[in-house]
PDB file of C-alpha atoms in Angstrom:
ATOM      1  CA  MET A  14     -28.528 -89.502  40.950  1.00  0.00           C
ATOM      2  CA  SER A  15     -30.925 -92.441  40.628  1.00  0.00           C
ATOM      3  CA  ASP A  16     -30.787 -95.480  42.892  1.00  0.00           C
ATOM      4  CA  ARG A  17     -29.449 -97.557  40.000  1.00  0.00           C
ATOM      5  CA  ASP A  18     -26.726 -94.978  39.273  1.00  0.00           C
ATOM      6  CA  ALA A  19     -25.782 -94.951  42.951  1.00  0.00           C
ATOM      7  CA  LEU A  20     -25.596 -98.751  42.991  1.00  0.00           C
ATOM      8  CA  GLU A  21     -23.432 -98.798  39.865  1.00  0.00           C
ATOM      9  CA  ALA A  22     -21.134 -96.157  41.416  1.00  0.00           C
ATOM     10  CA  ASP A  23     -20.877 -98.182  44.633  1.00  0.00           C
ATOM     11  CA  ILE A  24     -19.986-101.361  42.749  1.00  0.00           C
ATOM     12  CA  ARG A  25     -17.364 -99.516  40.695  1.00  0.00           C
ATOM     13  CA  ALA A  26     -15.845 -97.803  43.748  1.00  0.00           C
ATOM     14  CA  ARG A  27     -15.575-101.105  45.620  1.00  0.00           C
ATOM     15  CA  CYS A  28     -13.915-102.786  42.637  1.00  0.00           C
ATOM     16  CA  ASP A  29     -11.522 -99.862  42.225  1.00  0.00           C
ATOM     17  CA  ARG A  30     -10.485-100.352  45.871  1.00  0.00           C
ATOM     18  CA  GLY A  31     -10.054-104.094  45.322  1.00  0.00           C
ATOM     19  CA  ASP A  32     -13.068-104.891  47.507  1.00  0.00           C
ATOM     20  CA  HIS A  33     -14.538-107.455  45.127  1.00  0.00           C
ATOM     21  CA  LEU A  34     -16.404-109.331  47.854  1.00  0.00           C
ATOM     22  CA  GLY A  35     -18.031-106.072  48.940  1.00  0.00           C
ATOM     23  CA  ALA A  36     -18.931-105.319  45.318  1.00  0.00           C
ATOM     24  CA  ALA A  37     -20.451-108.793  44.971  1.00  0.00           C
ATOM     25  CA  THR A  38     -22.470-108.207  48.127  1.00  0.00           C
ATOM     26  CA  SER A  39     -23.742-104.893  46.723  1.00  0.00           C
ATOM     27  CA  ILE A  40     -24.666-106.651  43.499  1.00  0.00           C
ATOM     28  CA  VAL A  41     -26.649-109.378  45.241  1.00  0.00           C
ATOM     29  CA  ARG A  42     -28.428-106.888  47.484  1.00  0.00           C
ATOM     30  CA  GLY A  43     -29.120-104.377  44.744  1.00  0.00           C
ATOM     31  CA  TYR A  44     -29.772-106.553  41.717  1.00  0.00           C
ATOM     32  CA  GLY A  45     -30.564-109.920  43.312  1.00  0.00           C
ATOM     33  CA  PRO A  46     -34.375-109.772  43.171  1.00  0.00           C
ATOM     34  CA  GLU A  47     -34.313-108.500  39.591  1.00  0.00           C
ATOM     35  CA  LEU A  48     -31.886-111.232  38.531  1.00  0.00           C
ATOM     36  CA  MET A  49     -33.915-113.927  40.300  1.00  0.00           C
ATOM     37  CA  SER A  50     -37.004-112.835  38.374  1.00  0.00           C
ATOM     38  CA  PHE A  51     -35.035-112.887  35.137  1.00  0.00           C
ATOM     39  CA  VAL A  52     -33.713-116.405  35.796  1.00  0.00           C
ATOM     40  CA  ALA A  53     -37.219-117.555  36.732  1.00  0.00           C
ATOM     41  CA  SER A  54     -38.583-116.183  33.455  1.00  0.00           C
ATOM     42  CA  LEU A  55     -35.911-118.069  31.513  1.00  0.00           C
ATOM     43  CA  LEU A  56     -36.352-121.383  33.320  1.00  0.00           C
ATOM     44  CA  ARG A  57     -40.040-121.469  34.219  1.00  0.00           C
ATOM     45  CA  THR A  58     -39.325-124.268  36.653  1.00  0.00           C
ATOM     46  CA  SER A  59     -39.119-125.017  40.376  1.00  0.00           C
ATOM     47  CA  ASP A  60     -37.784-122.626  42.978  1.00  0.00           C
ATOM     48  CA  ASP A  61     -35.014-125.131  43.777  1.00  0.00           C
ATOM     49  CA  GLU A  62     -33.690-124.998  40.219  1.00  0.00           C
ATOM     50  CA  ILE A  63     -33.997-121.213  40.079  1.00  0.00           C
ATOM     51  CA  ASN A  64     -32.036-120.992  43.345  1.00  0.00           C
ATOM     52  CA  GLU A  65     -29.413-123.361  41.914  1.00  0.00           C
ATOM     53  CA  VAL A  66     -28.907-121.133  38.866  1.00  0.00           C
ATOM     54  CA  PHE A  67     -28.799-118.032  41.063  1.00  0.00           C
ATOM     55  CA  GLY A  68     -26.084-119.738  43.119  1.00  0.00           C
ATOM     56  CA  MET A  69     -24.114-120.443  39.946  1.00  0.00           C
ATOM     57  CA  LEU A  70     -24.594-116.824  38.895  1.00  0.00           C
ATOM     58  CA  SER A  71     -23.387-115.575  42.286  1.00  0.00           C
ATOM     59  CA  GLU A  72     -20.243-117.699  41.994  1.00  0.00           C
ATOM     60  CA  ASP A  73     -19.662-116.308  38.491  1.00  0.00           C
ATOM     61  CA  VAL A  74     -19.954-112.772  39.863  1.00  0.00           C
ATOM     62  CA  VAL A  75     -17.364-113.400  42.589  1.00  0.00           C
ATOM     63  CA  ARG A  76     -14.971-115.040  40.115  1.00  0.00           C
ATOM     64  CA  GLY A  77     -15.515-112.462  37.390  1.00  0.00           C
ATOM     65  CA  LEU A  78     -15.410-109.174  39.277  1.00  0.00           C
ATOM     66  CA  PRO A  79     -11.604-108.918  39.502  1.00  0.00           C
ATOM     67  CA  SER A  80     -11.360-108.924  35.703  1.00  0.00           C
ATOM     68  CA  PHE A  81     -14.540-106.946  34.948  1.00  0.00           C
ATOM     69  CA  ARG A  82     -13.426-103.783  33.107  1.00  0.00           C
ATOM     70  CA  PHE A  83     -16.683-101.784  33.252  1.00  0.00           C
ATOM     71  CA  ASP A  84     -16.945-101.568  29.461  1.00  0.00           C
ATOM     72  CA  SER A  85     -20.677-101.856  30.198  1.00  0.00           C
ATOM     73  CA  THR A  86     -22.718-101.311  33.320  1.00  0.00           C
ATOM     74  CA  ALA A  87     -22.529-103.993  35.966  1.00  0.00           C
ATOM     75  CA  ARG A  88     -26.241-104.603  35.348  1.00  0.00           C
ATOM     76  CA  THR A  89     -25.653-105.419  31.666  1.00  0.00           C
ATOM     77  CA  TRP A  90     -22.791-107.732  32.601  1.00  0.00           C
ATOM     78  CA  LEU A  91     -24.981-109.448  35.214  1.00  0.00           C
ATOM     79  CA  TYR A  92     -27.712-110.189  32.703  1.00  0.00           C
ATOM     80  CA  MET A  93     -25.117-111.792  30.422  1.00  0.00           C
ATOM     81  CA  LEU A  94     -23.849-113.893  33.336  1.00  0.00           C
ATOM     82  CA  ALA A  95     -27.431-114.887  34.181  1.00  0.00           C
ATOM     83  CA  ARG A  96     -28.061-116.058  30.615  1.00  0.00           C
ATOM     84  CA  HIS A  97     -24.816-118.053  30.640  1.00  0.00           C
ATOM     85  CA  ALA A  98     -25.538-119.653  34.025  1.00  0.00           C
ATOM     86  CA  THR A  99     -29.004-120.624  32.831  1.00  0.00           C
ATOM     87  CA  ALA A 100     -27.585-122.166  29.654  1.00  0.00           C
ATOM     88  CA  ARG A 101     -24.987-124.145  31.652  1.00  0.00           C
ATOM     89  CA  PHE A 102     -27.701-125.393  33.976  1.00  0.00           C
ATOM     90  CA  ARG A 103     -29.829-126.530  31.037  1.00  0.00           C
ATOM     91  CA  ARG A 104     -26.873-128.385  29.520  1.00  0.00           C
ATOM     92  CA  VAL A 105     -26.364-130.249  32.798  1.00  0.00           C
ATOM     93  CA  LEU A 106     -30.049-131.237  32.841  1.00  0.00           C
ATOM     94  CA  ILE A 107     -29.828-132.594  29.296  1.00  0.00           C
ATOM     95  CA  ALA A 108     -26.595-134.549  29.872  1.00  0.00           C
TER      96      ALA A 108
END
C-alpha cells in the first residue's frame, strides 16, 4: 500500500468512526504542503494571502467532512475545495 493509499484509508476510517476533526488533522498533515503549493500556484501572490486561502480551505474541510461521501478520493475533493477557496478569496479582493 502506498503512502497516499494509507492516508486515504486513514481519512476514511476516521470519518467512518465520526472522528471528523481527526480526519481533518490527517488531511492537513498529509496533504497540507501539496495543497499550499497548489494554492500558491493559483494565486502567485504573498505568503500572507496564500495562508489566508489555506485557512479558508481548512475551515471548508472541517465543515465539509461530515457530509463527504467518498464518491472520489479525499485528495480530489481537497483540490476542488482549494479551487473554490481561491475563487472566493479573489472575489473578496475584487469587491
